[in-house]
XYZ file of C-alpha atoms in Angstrom:
347
model
C -15.381 -54.268 -13.081
C -15.716 -57.901 -13.275
C -17.462 -60.158 -15.240
C -20.476 -60.012 -16.598
C -24.949 -60.348 -15.146
C -26.877 -62.654 -16.639
C -29.754 -61.492 -18.507
C -32.346 -63.675 -16.462
C -33.272 -61.938 -14.171
C -33.298 -64.460 -11.442
C -33.560 -63.083 -7.436
C -29.564 -63.198 -6.102
C -30.493 -66.084 -3.115
C -28.635 -64.887 -0.251
C -27.387 -69.019 0.238
C -26.275 -69.725 -2.981
C -22.763 -70.403 -2.748
C -21.732 -66.454 -5.306
C -18.953 -65.965 -7.625
C -17.511 -62.089 -8.066
C -18.547 -61.013 -11.167
C -17.649 -57.090 -10.789
C -15.570 -54.945 -9.157
C -15.443 -51.746 -9.011
C -12.701 -49.433 -7.807
C -14.442 -45.565 -6.522
C -12.579 -42.785 -7.879
C -11.039 -40.882 -5.636
C -12.869 -37.530 -7.304
C -16.072 -39.478 -7.145
C -18.706 -37.490 -5.538
C -20.755 -39.196 -2.570
C -24.040 -40.722 -4.559
C -26.083 -44.036 -3.893
C -24.908 -47.489 -4.882
C -28.429 -48.506 -6.578
C -28.047 -45.262 -8.362
C -23.838 -45.507 -9.255
C -25.221 -49.172 -9.480
C -27.220 -47.964 -12.158
C -25.130 -45.555 -14.365
C -22.254 -49.171 -14.421
C -24.039 -52.799 -14.871
C -25.466 -53.748 -18.036
C -29.021 -54.559 -17.481
C -29.766 -55.211 -14.555
C -32.934 -52.572 -13.473
C -33.045 -50.797 -10.208
C -35.028 -53.214 -8.245
C -32.711 -55.434 -9.090
C -29.745 -53.826 -7.781
C -31.574 -53.031 -4.507
C -32.667 -57.041 -4.443
C -28.602 -57.439 -4.318
C -28.211 -55.737 -1.876
C -30.604 -56.988 0.629
C -29.424 -60.654 0.037
C -25.892 -59.373 0.879
C -24.256 -59.852 -3.019
C -23.329 -56.613 -3.622
C -21.094 -55.325 -0.934
C -18.377 -51.957 -0.806
C -15.484 -52.610 1.149
C -16.123 -55.950 2.219
C -19.038 -55.415 4.562
C -22.560 -55.889 4.426
C -24.135 -51.890 2.669
C -27.783 -50.268 2.369
C -29.252 -48.644 -0.798
C -29.707 -45.989 1.305
C -24.706 -46.299 1.246
C -23.675 -43.334 -0.702
C -20.510 -44.267 -2.229
C -17.294 -42.752 -1.143
C -13.355 -42.268 -3.062
C -11.194 -45.343 -2.778
C -14.666 -47.759 -2.204
C -14.229 -51.204 -3.634
C -18.219 -52.490 -5.018
C -17.995 -55.655 -5.123
C -21.080 -57.136 -6.991
C -21.591 -61.475 -6.838
C -24.165 -63.673 -8.139
C -24.834 -67.680 -7.938
C -23.054 -68.694 -11.145
C -19.318 -68.851 -12.192
C -18.425 -66.187 -14.780
C -18.555 -66.931 -18.043
C -15.743 -66.900 -20.514
C -17.818 -65.841 -23.603
C -19.202 -62.332 -22.747
C -17.060 -60.228 -22.531
C -17.372 -56.537 -19.980
C -15.862 -53.640 -22.171
C -13.749 -51.621 -19.207
C -12.151 -48.097 -20.007
C -8.346 -48.760 -19.213
C -5.543 -46.972 -21.360
C -3.716 -48.771 -23.526
C -0.309 -47.720 -24.959
C -1.374 -47.160 -29.051
C 2.669 -47.554 -30.750
C 0.852 -47.687 -34.400
C -3.105 -47.775 -35.664
C -5.013 -47.828 -38.614
C -8.211 -49.191 -40.611
C -6.446 -52.158 -40.057
C -4.550 -53.141 -37.169
C -3.327 -51.348 -34.119
C 0.311 -51.964 -32.712
C -0.209 -52.640 -27.895
C 3.111 -51.970 -26.110
C 1.467 -54.141 -22.899
C 2.186 -53.206 -19.230
C 3.737 -56.012 -17.007
C 1.160 -57.609 -14.656
C -1.956 -57.014 -17.637
C -3.437 -60.888 -18.322
C -4.037 -60.639 -22.376
C -7.292 -62.448 -22.082
C -9.944 -62.864 -19.573
C -10.710 -65.891 -17.309
C -10.035 -67.915 -13.962
C -9.113 -65.458 -11.504
C -8.535 -63.297 -13.837
C -11.927 -61.396 -15.390
C -11.007 -57.904 -15.466
C -8.293 -55.470 -16.819
C -7.622 -57.306 -18.661
C -6.181 -56.118 -22.422
C -9.411 -57.815 -24.869
C -12.092 -56.380 -21.719
C -10.203 -52.739 -22.574
C -9.845 -53.101 -26.827
C -13.934 -54.129 -26.213
C -13.956 -50.280 -24.471
C -12.348 -48.705 -27.226
C -12.636 -50.317 -30.178
C -16.380 -51.636 -31.935
C -16.880 -54.779 -33.696
C -13.187 -56.747 -33.614
C -12.931 -60.118 -35.517
C -12.902 -63.080 -32.570
C -10.582 -65.098 -33.692
C -9.972 -68.884 -34.512
C -12.888 -71.371 -33.439
C -15.598 -67.723 -32.603
C -13.705 -67.323 -29.363
C -14.310 -64.180 -27.850
C -10.692 -62.041 -28.186
C -11.625 -59.519 -30.163
C -8.926 -58.622 -32.320
C -6.037 -61.433 -30.884
C -4.283 -62.911 -32.958
C -1.220 -63.853 -30.488
C -0.598 -63.166 -26.480
C 2.511 -62.947 -24.468
C 2.131 -64.031 -20.805
C 0.532 -61.021 -17.325
C 3.793 -60.218 -16.588
C 5.795 -60.156 -20.147
C 6.022 -56.707 -20.631
C 5.589 -55.632 -24.478
C 4.044 -55.728 -28.541
C 1.058 -57.064 -29.506
C -0.617 -56.487 -33.057
C -4.533 -56.247 -32.570
C -6.166 -57.019 -36.007
C -9.316 -54.707 -36.856
C -10.370 -56.460 -39.261
C -11.669 -60.401 -40.777
C -8.979 -60.097 -43.077
C -6.268 -58.810 -41.730
C -7.166 -61.464 -38.751
C -6.447 -63.850 -41.646
C -3.706 -62.638 -42.318
C -1.312 -61.792 -39.802
C -2.901 -65.902 -38.404
C -1.135 -66.973 -41.747
C 1.940 -65.877 -40.749
C 2.624 -66.672 -37.375
C 1.256 -70.268 -38.286
C 4.216 -69.839 -41.479
C 6.111 -68.799 -38.127
C 7.362 -65.535 -41.002
C 6.492 -63.222 -38.310
C 9.739 -61.873 -36.681
C 9.753 -61.358 -32.471
C 12.541 -60.686 -30.867
C 12.355 -60.611 -26.783
C 14.986 -59.200 -23.693
C 15.682 -61.175 -20.874
C 17.518 -61.616 -18.219
C 18.958 -64.613 -17.056
C 20.268 -66.132 -14.597
C 23.848 -67.247 -14.400
C 26.148 -67.224 -17.907
C 25.397 -69.166 -20.625
C 28.902 -71.237 -22.144
C 27.808 -70.123 -25.367
C 27.480 -66.715 -26.861
C 24.429 -67.467 -29.155
C 22.847 -70.544 -29.974
C 19.831 -72.420 -30.981
C 17.601 -74.612 -28.405
C 15.286 -77.375 -30.999
C 13.185 -79.594 -28.416
C 9.401 -79.878 -28.243
C 6.903 -78.514 -25.961
C 3.633 -79.414 -23.708
C 2.457 -79.734 -20.245
C 4.252 -81.101 -17.708
C 3.805 -84.353 -16.819
C 3.704 -83.923 -13.175
C 1.809 -80.709 -13.253
C -0.335 -79.212 -15.469
C -0.334 -76.038 -14.239
C 3.013 -75.606 -16.538
C 4.638 -76.474 -19.161
C 8.324 -78.635 -20.019
C 10.479 -79.472 -22.815
C 10.404 -82.819 -24.681
C 13.040 -84.600 -27.606
C 12.476 -83.243 -30.589
C 10.785 -85.370 -32.953
C 9.093 -86.817 -29.686
C 4.952 -87.443 -29.505
C 5.302 -85.480 -27.105
C 3.988 -82.323 -27.194
C 5.030 -79.813 -29.678
C 7.965 -78.778 -31.783
C 9.459 -75.185 -29.900
C 12.490 -73.065 -31.762
C 14.235 -70.657 -30.047
C 17.602 -68.483 -31.100
C 19.192 -66.647 -28.448
C 22.000 -64.691 -27.857
C 24.240 -62.847 -25.313
C 23.979 -58.911 -24.753
C 25.859 -58.870 -21.834
C 27.096 -60.545 -19.311
C 26.024 -59.586 -15.887
C 28.293 -62.336 -13.550
C 25.465 -63.704 -11.983
C 22.508 -62.683 -14.458
C 23.499 -62.182 -18.658
C 20.727 -60.088 -20.851
C 19.867 -62.007 -23.533
C 18.050 -61.908 -27.030
C 15.314 -64.079 -27.661
C 14.038 -64.251 -30.979
C 10.945 -66.934 -31.243
C 10.442 -68.999 -34.709
C 7.793 -70.954 -32.729
C 5.246 -69.923 -30.650
C 4.485 -71.942 -27.258
C 3.139 -70.873 -24.213
C 6.306 -69.639 -22.486
C 8.443 -70.557 -24.753
C 11.643 -68.715 -23.841
C 10.713 -69.117 -19.759
C 11.062 -72.965 -20.385
C 13.562 -72.883 -22.555
C 15.659 -70.942 -20.711
C 15.455 -72.966 -17.727
C 16.308 -76.485 -19.809
C 19.360 -74.283 -20.480
C 20.167 -74.167 -17.163
C 19.313 -70.751 -17.323
C 15.952 -70.042 -15.973
C 14.345 -65.758 -16.602
C 15.147 -64.340 -13.964
C 12.677 -63.982 -11.204
C 10.846 -66.001 -13.318
C 8.792 -67.172 -10.224
C 6.983 -70.042 -12.270
C 10.172 -71.394 -13.805
C 12.415 -71.317 -10.959
C 14.372 -67.996 -11.315
C 12.763 -66.309 -7.829
C 15.542 -68.083 -5.943
C 19.622 -66.699 -5.775
C 20.903 -69.365 -8.445
C 24.272 -67.464 -8.849
C 26.400 -65.768 -6.707
C 28.004 -65.966 -3.123
C 26.550 -67.123 0.403
C 27.141 -63.767 1.267
C 23.880 -62.522 3.968
C 24.702 -58.904 2.241
C 24.660 -60.087 -1.907
C 21.463 -62.411 -0.630
C 19.528 -59.302 -0.038
C 20.999 -57.395 -2.726
C 19.040 -59.824 -4.209
C 15.908 -59.919 -2.545
C 16.576 -55.713 -3.002
C 16.977 -56.849 -7.005
C 13.157 -59.565 -6.827
C 11.673 -56.297 -5.737
C 12.225 -54.208 -8.348
C 11.056 -55.902 -10.697
C 8.906 -58.203 -9.924
C 7.654 -60.513 -12.418
C 9.691 -63.077 -14.664
C 12.781 -60.360 -16.554
C 10.542 -60.542 -20.448
C 10.664 -57.809 -22.658
C 8.407 -58.663 -25.585
C 10.736 -55.741 -27.713
C 10.311 -56.044 -31.514
C 7.291 -56.925 -33.695
C 7.909 -57.175 -37.711
C 5.349 -58.528 -40.228
C 3.454 -58.014 -42.994
C 1.007 -55.512 -43.523
C -2.870 -56.912 -44.575
C -2.763 -54.858 -46.911
C 0.107 -52.876 -47.937
C 2.045 -56.073 -47.925
C 4.923 -54.141 -46.439
C 7.736 -54.842 -44.323
C 6.786 -53.065 -40.847
C 8.401 -53.094 -37.802
C 9.071 -51.690 -34.349
C 10.672 -51.296 -31.569
C 9.708 -50.934 -27.749
C 12.110 -49.911 -24.901
C 12.053 -51.940 -21.767
C 9.959 -50.696 -19.625
C 11.293 -48.924 -15.698
C 10.907 -52.373 -13.672
C 13.905 -53.555 -16.568
C 15.716 -51.045 -16.695
C 16.163 -50.472 -12.856
C 16.955 -53.867 -12.078
C 19.777 -53.977 -15.040
C 21.114 -50.262 -13.363
C 21.683 -52.794 -9.919
C 23.006 -55.275 -11.124
C 25.445 -53.241 -13.202
C 26.438 -50.832 -10.256
C 27.061 -54.124 -7.612
C 29.546 -55.306 -9.921
C 31.637 -52.751 -10.512
C 31.711 -51.849 -7.034
C 31.636 -55.451 -5.042
């Protein structure tokens, strides 16, 4: 499901610009039921009359087609609800999305986020996010600094990065964990597959990092100490060279947006299949068509940047004990590694 329905009960206008707020994919086992009754049970603060008006004004569709109030939904139908105002970020709609919870107590929980899941609702990603799932599974989670609606979130990882996140369940835990992030005392280890073989087996990348002056959608490296961007430090270590790609371990001392991805590109070794920072092109290897096909196959095996937040360590808010959590590489990541190792072995 996708964002909110307003409480003002304004009727939906046929000629208004409409914005998708809800998108519901019907379960395979769903029994036939009238669409107006079905939506009554699933949309907040909406009357049956409001739903019927929405259907008549073509703001509610099934499989992108105009429908009728008498239509009975079927398994695998996709129902969309659109409204004449853009979705807003200040309301989070709870969604029953399964969570892979590694640890939980009365103060916090550790979640292993799968690749492809957005952490926080934003433009073009109003549904299916970690925050939507948290809002469903947990009541009264604290909000972060400045009152922004992101229940329990102390930090984020990118949509196509997999791995561990710590979620605060109390205001005290939120403040205590946030200070550790601010003080750079949180231990975070990432595993990445990058193009090429770094010259040094270990090193530290220090720079400033901020929005690119050429493209505001991406981040860029600036000289350390410059007035542009914020200080960023990444420590890296090569775990294994696989001829045309390498497995590396990265430890974050700071936590800037896209930090590892940007620093690896700056080092000359973009993360494998990182579309935003050029890793989705063949940057090392031969010009043979067989090799090109092999790389394309690898891209299809791991259709995202090959980056995983593997470990997370911090001081517990109440016990004051150091806790460390570890996670396995996702299957797509392991399959891609195995594919490269086999190729190099038999090349």
